[in-house]
Amino acid sequence: MANEEIKFRRDANVDPNEISRRKVLGFIGWGTFWTTIAASLAGTGRFFIPMVIYEPSPIFKAGFPRDYLPGVSTKYLSGQQTWIINDGGIMYALIAICTHLGCTPDWLLNENKFKCNCHGSGYYVSGVNFEGPTPRAMERAKIYVGDDGEIVIDKSKKFIYEKGEWENPEAFIKA
């Protein structure tokens, strides 16, 4: 009986509005628990939302054939990663990606060649490799003259030199 009386007296001295250490630790513990659950659910939900990257269309119009003087046009290099070459009698579109590691080569007008600044691969104006570690020539894109007379380039269709595909009528047009 004495123990019950002491316990009662101890509880009687506690102010019900006072925040105890036990309550504070309980709030922190439950707050941490629910924050972890919410973050886990948010991460799981984000996993199911696809990361969509919008790329430009691989098919684009490049103007009229008469607009291209003999030589290399870099007009569509930054937007489409494509060079349009007027090689006297024919025109073709080279995809401006080095076949070594995918860097964008530079057109060196004074040296009349493409030179990859990453590892030193060199290409003739035709796109055929002649120096450096590149294993093969650059790829050509499908090129044709549309119904309206403009050049249309389709980068989704590629032609590879080593397979003899550059002779394909879709790999070039008559200038």
Short mmCIF file of N, CA, C and O in Angstrom, two decimals, residues 58-165:
data_model
loop_
_atom_site.label_atom_id
_atom_site.label_comp_id
_atom_site.label_asym_id
_atom_site.label_seq_id
_atom_site.Cartn_x
_atom_site.Cartn_y
_atom_site.Cartn_z
N PRO A 58 15.00 13.16 -86.73
CA PRO A 58 16.14 12.79 -87.58
C PRO A 58 15.93 13.17 -89.05
O PRO A 58 16.85 13.09 -89.85
N ILE A 59 14.73 13.60 -89.39
CA ILE A 59 14.42 14.01 -90.76
C ILE A 59 14.27 15.53 -90.78
O ILE A 59 13.49 16.09 -90.01
N PHE A 60 15.03 16.18 -91.65
CA PHE A 60 14.92 17.62 -91.73
C PHE A 60 15.18 18.09 -93.16
O PHE A 60 15.82 17.40 -93.94
N LYS A 61 14.64 19.28 -93.47
CA LYS A 61 14.85 19.88 -94.78
C LYS A 61 16.07 20.79 -94.70
O LYS A 61 16.26 21.49 -93.72
N ALA A 62 16.86 20.76 -95.78
CA ALA A 62 18.13 21.48 -95.77
C ALA A 62 18.24 22.50 -96.90
O ALA A 62 19.34 22.84 -97.31
N GLY A 63 17.15 22.97 -97.41
CA GLY A 63 17.21 23.98 -98.46
C GLY A 63 17.30 23.37 -99.85
O GLY A 63 17.12 22.18 -100.05
N PHE A 64 17.58 24.21 -100.81
CA PHE A 64 17.62 23.79 -102.21
C PHE A 64 19.04 23.44 -102.63
O PHE A 64 20.00 24.04 -102.13
N PRO A 65 19.20 22.51 -103.56
CA PRO A 65 20.56 22.13 -104.00
C PRO A 65 21.36 23.31 -104.54
O PRO A 65 22.58 23.36 -104.37
N ARG A 66 20.69 24.27 -105.16
CA ARG A 66 21.41 25.41 -105.74
C ARG A 66 22.01 26.31 -104.66
O ARG A 66 22.87 27.14 -104.95
N ASP A 67 21.56 26.15 -103.41
CA ASP A 67 22.08 26.97 -102.31
C ASP A 67 23.47 26.52 -101.85
O ASP A 67 24.11 27.22 -101.07
N TYR A 68 23.93 25.37 -102.30
CA TYR A 68 25.19 24.80 -101.81
C TYR A 68 26.28 24.92 -102.87
O TYR A 68 26.20 24.35 -103.94
N LEU A 69 27.30 25.68 -102.53
CA LEU A 69 28.47 25.80 -103.38
C LEU A 69 29.34 24.55 -103.19
O LEU A 69 29.20 23.85 -102.19
N PRO A 70 30.22 24.27 -104.12
CA PRO A 70 31.12 23.12 -103.93
C PRO A 70 31.92 23.27 -102.62
O PRO A 70 32.41 24.35 -102.30
N GLY A 71 31.99 22.20 -101.88
CA GLY A 71 32.70 22.20 -100.60
C GLY A 71 31.82 21.68 -99.48
O GLY A 71 30.79 21.03 -99.71
N VAL A 72 32.21 21.98 -98.27
CA VAL A 72 31.54 21.49 -97.06
C VAL A 72 30.70 22.60 -96.45
O VAL A 72 31.20 23.69 -96.21
N SER A 73 29.43 22.31 -96.19
CA SER A 73 28.55 23.24 -95.51
C SER A 73 28.39 22.80 -94.06
O SER A 73 27.99 21.67 -93.78
N THR A 74 28.67 23.71 -93.13
CA THR A 74 28.53 23.42 -91.70
C THR A 74 27.24 24.02 -91.13
O THR A 74 27.10 24.15 -89.92
N LYS A 75 26.31 24.36 -91.99
CA LYS A 75 25.08 25.03 -91.57
C LYS A 75 24.28 24.19 -90.57
O LYS A 75 23.68 24.73 -89.65
N TYR A 76 24.28 22.88 -90.73
CA TYR A 76 23.47 22.02 -89.86
C TYR A 76 24.34 21.23 -88.87
O TYR A 76 23.90 20.23 -88.33
N LEU A 77 25.55 21.70 -88.62
CA LEU A 77 26.44 21.00 -87.70
C LEU A 77 25.95 21.09 -86.26
O LEU A 77 25.85 20.08 -85.57
N SER A 78 25.62 22.28 -85.79
CA SER A 78 25.23 22.43 -84.39
C SER A 78 23.83 21.88 -84.10
O SER A 78 23.61 21.27 -83.06
N GLY A 79 22.89 22.05 -84.99
CA GLY A 79 21.53 21.61 -84.73
C GLY A 79 21.26 20.15 -85.04
O GLY A 79 20.52 19.47 -84.32
N GLN A 80 21.87 19.64 -86.09
CA GLN A 80 21.57 18.28 -86.55
C GLN A 80 22.81 17.37 -86.60
O GLN A 80 22.70 16.21 -86.97
N GLN A 81 23.97 17.87 -86.28
CA GLN A 81 25.24 17.13 -86.35
C GLN A 81 25.42 16.50 -87.73
O GLN A 81 25.69 15.31 -87.87
N THR A 82 25.27 17.32 -88.74
CA THR A 82 25.37 16.85 -90.12
C THR A 82 26.12 17.89 -90.97
O THR A 82 25.88 19.08 -90.83
N TRP A 83 27.00 17.40 -91.82
CA TRP A 83 27.63 18.23 -92.83
C TRP A 83 27.00 17.89 -94.17
O TRP A 83 26.74 16.72 -94.45
N ILE A 84 26.79 18.87 -94.99
CA ILE A 84 26.31 18.64 -96.35
C ILE A 84 27.46 18.99 -97.28
O ILE A 84 27.98 20.11 -97.24
N ILE A 85 27.85 18.01 -98.09
CA ILE A 85 29.01 18.18 -98.96
C ILE A 85 28.56 18.20 -100.41
O ILE A 85 27.83 17.30 -100.85
N ASN A 86 28.97 19.24 -101.11
CA ASN A 86 28.76 19.32 -102.55
C ASN A 86 30.12 19.02 -103.18
O ASN A 86 31.02 19.84 -103.15
N ASP A 87 30.24 17.81 -103.71
CA ASP A 87 31.52 17.34 -104.23
C ASP A 87 31.52 17.42 -105.76
O ASP A 87 31.83 16.44 -106.44
N GLY A 88 31.14 18.57 -106.29
CA GLY A 88 31.10 18.75 -107.73
C GLY A 88 29.87 18.10 -108.35
O GLY A 88 28.85 18.71 -108.48
N GLY A 89 29.95 16.82 -108.67
CA GLY A 89 28.84 16.14 -109.34
C GLY A 89 27.79 15.55 -108.41
O GLY A 89 26.67 15.33 -108.81
N ILE A 90 28.17 15.30 -107.16
CA ILE A 90 27.20 14.71 -106.23
C ILE A 90 27.17 15.49 -104.93
O ILE A 90 28.10 16.22 -104.60
N MET A 91 26.07 15.30 -104.20
CA MET A 91 25.93 15.87 -102.86
C MET A 91 25.59 14.74 -101.91
O MET A 91 24.83 13.83 -102.25
N TYR A 92 26.14 14.80 -100.71
CA TYR A 92 25.84 13.79 -99.70
C TYR A 92 25.88 14.44 -98.32
O TYR A 92 26.41 15.54 -98.15
N ALA A 93 25.30 13.75 -97.36
CA ALA A 93 25.25 14.25 -95.98
C ALA A 93 26.05 13.31 -95.10
O ALA A 93 25.74 12.13 -94.99
N LEU A 94 27.09 13.85 -94.47
CA LEU A 94 27.90 13.08 -93.52
C LEU A 94 27.39 13.34 -92.11
O LEU A 94 27.17 14.49 -91.73
N ILE A 95 27.23 12.29 -91.35
CA ILE A 95 26.86 12.43 -89.95
C ILE A 95 28.13 12.77 -89.19
O ILE A 95 29.11 12.05 -89.23
N ALA A 96 28.12 13.90 -88.50
CA ALA A 96 29.32 14.46 -87.88
C ALA A 96 29.63 13.80 -86.54
O ALA A 96 29.70 14.45 -85.50
N ILE A 97 29.86 12.50 -86.59
CA ILE A 97 30.23 11.75 -85.39
C ILE A 97 31.44 10.89 -85.73
O ILE A 97 31.39 10.09 -86.67
N CYS A 98 32.51 11.05 -84.97
CA CYS A 98 33.72 10.26 -85.18
C CYS A 98 33.41 8.81 -84.84
O CYS A 98 32.77 8.52 -83.82
N THR A 99 33.85 7.91 -85.68
CA THR A 99 33.54 6.50 -85.45
C THR A 99 34.48 5.86 -84.43
O THR A 99 34.35 4.68 -84.14
N HIS A 100 35.38 6.64 -83.85
CA HIS A 100 36.25 6.10 -82.80
C HIS A 100 35.52 6.08 -81.46
O HIS A 100 35.21 5.02 -80.95
N LEU A 101 35.19 7.26 -80.94
CA LEU A 101 34.50 7.33 -79.66
C LEU A 101 33.32 8.29 -79.64
O LEU A 101 32.80 8.63 -78.59
N GLY A 102 32.88 8.76 -80.81
CA GLY A 102 31.66 9.56 -80.88
C GLY A 102 31.82 11.05 -80.70
O GLY A 102 30.83 11.75 -80.51
N CYS A 103 33.03 11.56 -80.76
CA CYS A 103 33.22 13.02 -80.68
C CYS A 103 32.80 13.66 -82.01
O CYS A 103 32.59 12.97 -83.00
N THR A 104 32.68 14.98 -82.01
CA THR A 104 32.35 15.69 -83.23
C THR A 104 33.63 16.24 -83.85
O THR A 104 34.27 17.13 -83.27
N PRO A 105 34.03 15.75 -85.01
CA PRO A 105 35.24 16.27 -85.66
C PRO A 105 35.03 17.71 -86.14
O PRO A 105 33.91 18.18 -86.30
N ASP A 106 36.14 18.40 -86.36
CA ASP A 106 36.12 19.76 -86.89
C ASP A 106 36.45 19.71 -88.38
O ASP A 106 37.23 18.89 -88.82
N TRP A 107 35.86 20.63 -89.14
CA TRP A 107 36.21 20.77 -90.55
C TRP A 107 37.34 21.78 -90.65
O TRP A 107 37.22 22.93 -90.23
N LEU A 108 38.49 21.33 -91.16
CA LEU A 108 39.64 22.21 -91.34
C LEU A 108 39.72 22.60 -92.81
O LEU A 108 40.21 21.83 -93.64
N LEU A 109 39.24 23.78 -93.13
CA LEU A 109 39.16 24.24 -94.51
C LEU A 109 40.55 24.33 -95.15
O LEU A 109 40.74 23.90 -96.28
N ASN A 110 41.53 24.86 -94.43
CA ASN A 110 42.88 25.02 -94.99
C ASN A 110 43.54 23.69 -95.31
O ASN A 110 44.36 23.60 -96.22
N GLU A 111 43.23 22.65 -94.54
CA GLU A 111 43.82 21.34 -94.77
C GLU A 111 42.90 20.42 -95.58
O GLU A 111 43.27 19.30 -95.90
N ASN A 112 41.69 20.89 -95.83
CA ASN A 112 40.70 20.15 -96.61
C ASN A 112 40.45 18.75 -96.03
O ASN A 112 40.45 17.75 -96.74
N LYS A 113 40.21 18.71 -94.70
CA LYS A 113 39.95 17.43 -94.04
C LYS A 113 39.16 17.67 -92.76
O LYS A 113 39.07 18.78 -92.24
N PHE A 114 38.57 16.58 -92.27
CA PHE A 114 37.92 16.59 -90.97
C PHE A 114 38.93 16.04 -89.96
O PHE A 114 39.61 15.05 -90.23
N LYS A 115 39.01 16.66 -88.81
CA LYS A 115 39.96 16.24 -87.78
C LYS A 115 39.23 16.17 -86.45
O LYS A 115 38.64 17.14 -85.99
N CYS A 116 39.28 14.99 -85.83
CA CYS A 116 38.65 14.82 -84.52
C CYS A 116 39.59 15.36 -83.45
O CYS A 116 40.74 14.93 -83.35
N ASN A 117 39.10 16.29 -82.67
CA ASN A 117 39.94 16.91 -81.66
C ASN A 117 40.07 16.07 -80.39
O ASN A 117 40.82 16.43 -79.50
N CYS A 118 39.35 14.96 -80.30
CA CYS A 118 39.46 14.12 -79.11
C CYS A 118 40.72 13.24 -79.16
O CYS A 118 41.48 13.18 -78.20
N HIS A 119 40.91 12.52 -80.27
CA HIS A 119 42.03 11.59 -80.34
C HIS A 119 42.81 11.67 -81.65
O HIS A 119 43.61 10.79 -81.95
N GLY A 120 42.55 12.68 -82.46
CA GLY A 120 43.37 12.93 -83.64
C GLY A 120 43.01 12.16 -84.89
O GLY A 120 43.80 12.12 -85.83
N SER A 121 41.85 11.56 -84.95
CA SER A 121 41.45 10.86 -86.17
C SER A 121 41.22 11.86 -87.29
O SER A 121 40.69 12.94 -87.06
N GLY A 122 41.64 11.49 -88.50
CA GLY A 122 41.48 12.36 -89.65
C GLY A 122 40.64 11.69 -90.72
O GLY A 122 40.71 10.47 -90.92
N TYR A 123 39.86 12.48 -91.43
CA TYR A 123 38.97 11.99 -92.49
C TYR A 123 39.12 12.89 -93.71
O TYR A 123 39.23 14.11 -93.58
N TYR A 124 39.08 12.29 -94.87
CA TYR A 124 39.03 13.05 -96.11
C TYR A 124 37.67 13.72 -96.20
O TYR A 124 36.74 13.41 -95.45
N VAL A 125 37.50 14.63 -97.15
CA VAL A 125 36.23 15.31 -97.34
C VAL A 125 35.11 14.31 -97.66
O VAL A 125 33.94 14.56 -97.39
N SER A 126 35.47 13.17 -98.21
CA SER A 126 34.47 12.13 -98.49
C SER A 126 33.97 11.44 -97.23
O SER A 126 32.93 10.79 -97.23
N GLY A 127 34.73 11.56 -96.13
CA GLY A 127 34.36 10.89 -94.89
C GLY A 127 35.18 9.64 -94.61
O GLY A 127 35.04 9.03 -93.56
N VAL A 128 36.05 9.27 -95.54
CA VAL A 128 36.90 8.09 -95.37
C VAL A 128 38.05 8.44 -94.43
O VAL A 128 38.70 9.47 -94.58
N ASN A 129 38.31 7.56 -93.47
CA ASN A 129 39.38 7.79 -92.50
C ASN A 129 40.75 7.51 -93.09
O ASN A 129 40.92 6.63 -93.92
N PHE A 130 41.75 8.29 -92.65
CA PHE A 130 43.11 8.05 -93.14
C PHE A 130 44.17 8.16 -92.05
O PHE A 130 45.32 7.81 -92.27
N GLU A 131 43.80 8.63 -90.86
CA GLU A 131 44.79 8.70 -89.78
C GLU A 131 44.09 8.60 -88.44
O GLU A 131 42.89 8.84 -88.32
N GLY A 132 44.87 8.21 -87.44
CA GLY A 132 44.36 8.16 -86.08
C GLY A 132 43.73 6.82 -85.75
O GLY A 132 43.74 5.88 -86.55
N PRO A 133 43.16 6.73 -84.56
CA PRO A 133 42.63 5.44 -84.09
C PRO A 133 41.24 5.06 -84.60
O PRO A 133 40.74 4.00 -84.28
N THR A 134 40.62 5.91 -85.40
CA THR A 134 39.28 5.60 -85.86
C THR A 134 39.27 4.31 -86.68
O THR A 134 40.13 4.08 -87.52
N PRO A 135 38.31 3.43 -86.44
CA PRO A 135 38.32 2.13 -87.12
C PRO A 135 37.70 2.14 -88.52
O PRO A 135 37.94 1.22 -89.30
N ARG A 136 36.88 3.15 -88.82
CA ARG A 136 36.20 3.14 -90.12
C ARG A 136 35.78 4.55 -90.52
O ARG A 136 35.94 5.49 -89.75
N ALA A 137 35.23 4.66 -91.71
CA ALA A 137 34.79 5.95 -92.24
C ALA A 137 33.54 6.44 -91.50
O ALA A 137 32.82 5.65 -90.87
N MET A 138 33.29 7.74 -91.63
CA MET A 138 32.05 8.29 -91.06
C MET A 138 30.86 7.76 -91.87
O MET A 138 31.01 7.27 -92.98
N GLU A 139 29.68 7.89 -91.30
CA GLU A 139 28.49 7.37 -91.95
C GLU A 139 27.79 8.48 -92.74
O GLU A 139 27.82 9.65 -92.35
N ARG A 140 27.18 8.07 -93.83
CA ARG A 140 26.35 9.00 -94.60
C ARG A 140 24.90 8.80 -94.23
O ARG A 140 24.48 7.71 -93.86
N ALA A 141 24.13 9.87 -94.33
CA ALA A 141 22.69 9.81 -94.07
C ALA A 141 21.95 9.77 -95.40
O ALA A 141 22.47 10.20 -96.44
N LYS A 142 20.73 9.28 -95.34
CA LYS A 142 19.89 9.26 -96.54
C LYS A 142 19.62 10.70 -96.95
O LYS A 142 19.30 11.55 -96.12
N ILE A 143 19.73 10.96 -98.23
CA ILE A 143 19.50 12.30 -98.76
C ILE A 143 18.71 12.20 -100.05
O ILE A 143 18.95 11.30 -100.87
N TYR A 144 17.73 13.05 -100.21
CA TYR A 144 16.94 13.06 -101.44
C TYR A 144 16.31 14.44 -101.61
O TYR A 144 16.29 15.25 -100.69
N VAL A 145 15.83 14.68 -102.81
CA VAL A 145 15.14 15.93 -103.11
C VAL A 145 13.64 15.67 -102.99
O VAL A 145 13.10 14.78 -103.64
N GLY A 146 12.99 16.46 -102.12
CA GLY A 146 11.55 16.28 -101.89
C GLY A 146 10.72 16.81 -103.04
O GLY A 146 11.23 17.38 -104.02
N ASP A 147 9.42 16.65 -102.93
CA ASP A 147 8.48 17.10 -103.96
C ASP A 147 8.53 18.61 -104.18
O ASP A 147 8.25 19.09 -105.27
N ASP A 148 8.88 19.35 -103.14
CA ASP A 148 8.95 20.81 -103.26
C ASP A 148 10.31 21.29 -103.76
O ASP A 148 10.54 22.49 -103.85
N GLY A 149 11.22 20.37 -104.07
CA GLY A 149 12.53 20.74 -104.60
C GLY A 149 13.60 20.93 -103.54
O GLY A 149 14.75 21.20 -103.87
N GLU A 150 13.23 20.82 -102.26
CA GLU A 150 14.21 20.99 -101.19
C GLU A 150 14.89 19.67 -100.86
O GLU A 150 14.31 18.59 -101.01
N ILE A 151 16.12 19.77 -100.39
CA ILE A 151 16.87 18.60 -99.95
C ILE A 151 16.29 18.13 -98.62
O ILE A 151 16.05 18.92 -97.71
N VAL A 152 16.06 16.82 -98.52
CA VAL A 152 15.59 16.22 -97.28
C VAL A 152 16.65 15.23 -96.81
O VAL A 152 17.13 14.41 -97.59
N ILE A 153 17.02 15.33 -95.56
CA ILE A 153 18.02 14.43 -94.98
C ILE A 153 17.34 13.61 -93.88
O ILE A 153 16.66 14.16 -93.02
N ASP A 154 17.56 12.30 -93.96
CA ASP A 154 16.99 11.37 -92.99
C ASP A 154 18.15 10.66 -92.28
O ASP A 154 18.73 9.73 -92.82
N LYS A 155 18.46 11.10 -91.07
CA LYS A 155 19.59 10.52 -90.33
C LYS A 155 19.26 9.15 -89.74
O LYS A 155 20.15 8.46 -89.25
N SER A 156 18.00 8.74 -89.77
CA SER A 156 17.66 7.42 -89.24
C SER A 156 18.09 6.30 -90.19
O SER A 156 18.19 5.15 -89.79
N LYS A 157 18.37 6.64 -91.43
CA LYS A 157 18.87 5.69 -92.42
C LYS A 157 20.32 6.04 -92.70
O LYS A 157 20.62 7.10 -93.23
N LYS A 158 21.24 5.14 -92.28
CA LYS A 158 22.66 5.40 -92.42
C LYS A 158 23.29 4.43 -93.41
O LYS A 158 22.87 3.29 -93.54
N PHE A 159 24.34 4.93 -94.09
CA PHE A 159 25.06 4.13 -95.07
C PHE A 159 26.52 4.03 -94.64
O PHE A 159 27.16 5.04 -94.36
N ILE A 160 27.04 2.81 -94.63
CA ILE A 160 28.39 2.54 -94.15
C ILE A 160 29.30 2.21 -95.32
O ILE A 160 28.99 1.34 -96.14
N TYR A 161 30.42 2.90 -95.39
CA TYR A 161 31.37 2.77 -96.49
C TYR A 161 31.91 1.35 -96.60
O TYR A 161 32.01 0.78 -97.69
N GLU A 162 32.30 0.75 -95.50
CA GLU A 162 32.93 -0.56 -95.50
C GLU A 162 32.00 -1.66 -96.00
O GLU A 162 32.45 -2.72 -96.42
N LYS A 163 30.72 -1.43 -95.96
CA LYS A 163 29.75 -2.40 -96.48
C LYS A 163 29.38 -2.11 -97.93
O LYS A 163 28.51 -2.77 -98.49
N GLY A 164 29.99 -1.11 -98.52
CA GLY A 164 29.70 -0.75 -99.90
C GLY A 164 28.38 -0.04 -100.07
O GLY A 164 27.85 0.04 -101.19
N GLU A 165 27.84 0.52 -99.02
CA GLU A 165 26.53 1.15 -99.07
C GLU A 165 26.56 2.57 -99.61
O GLU A 165 25.51 3.14 -99.89
#
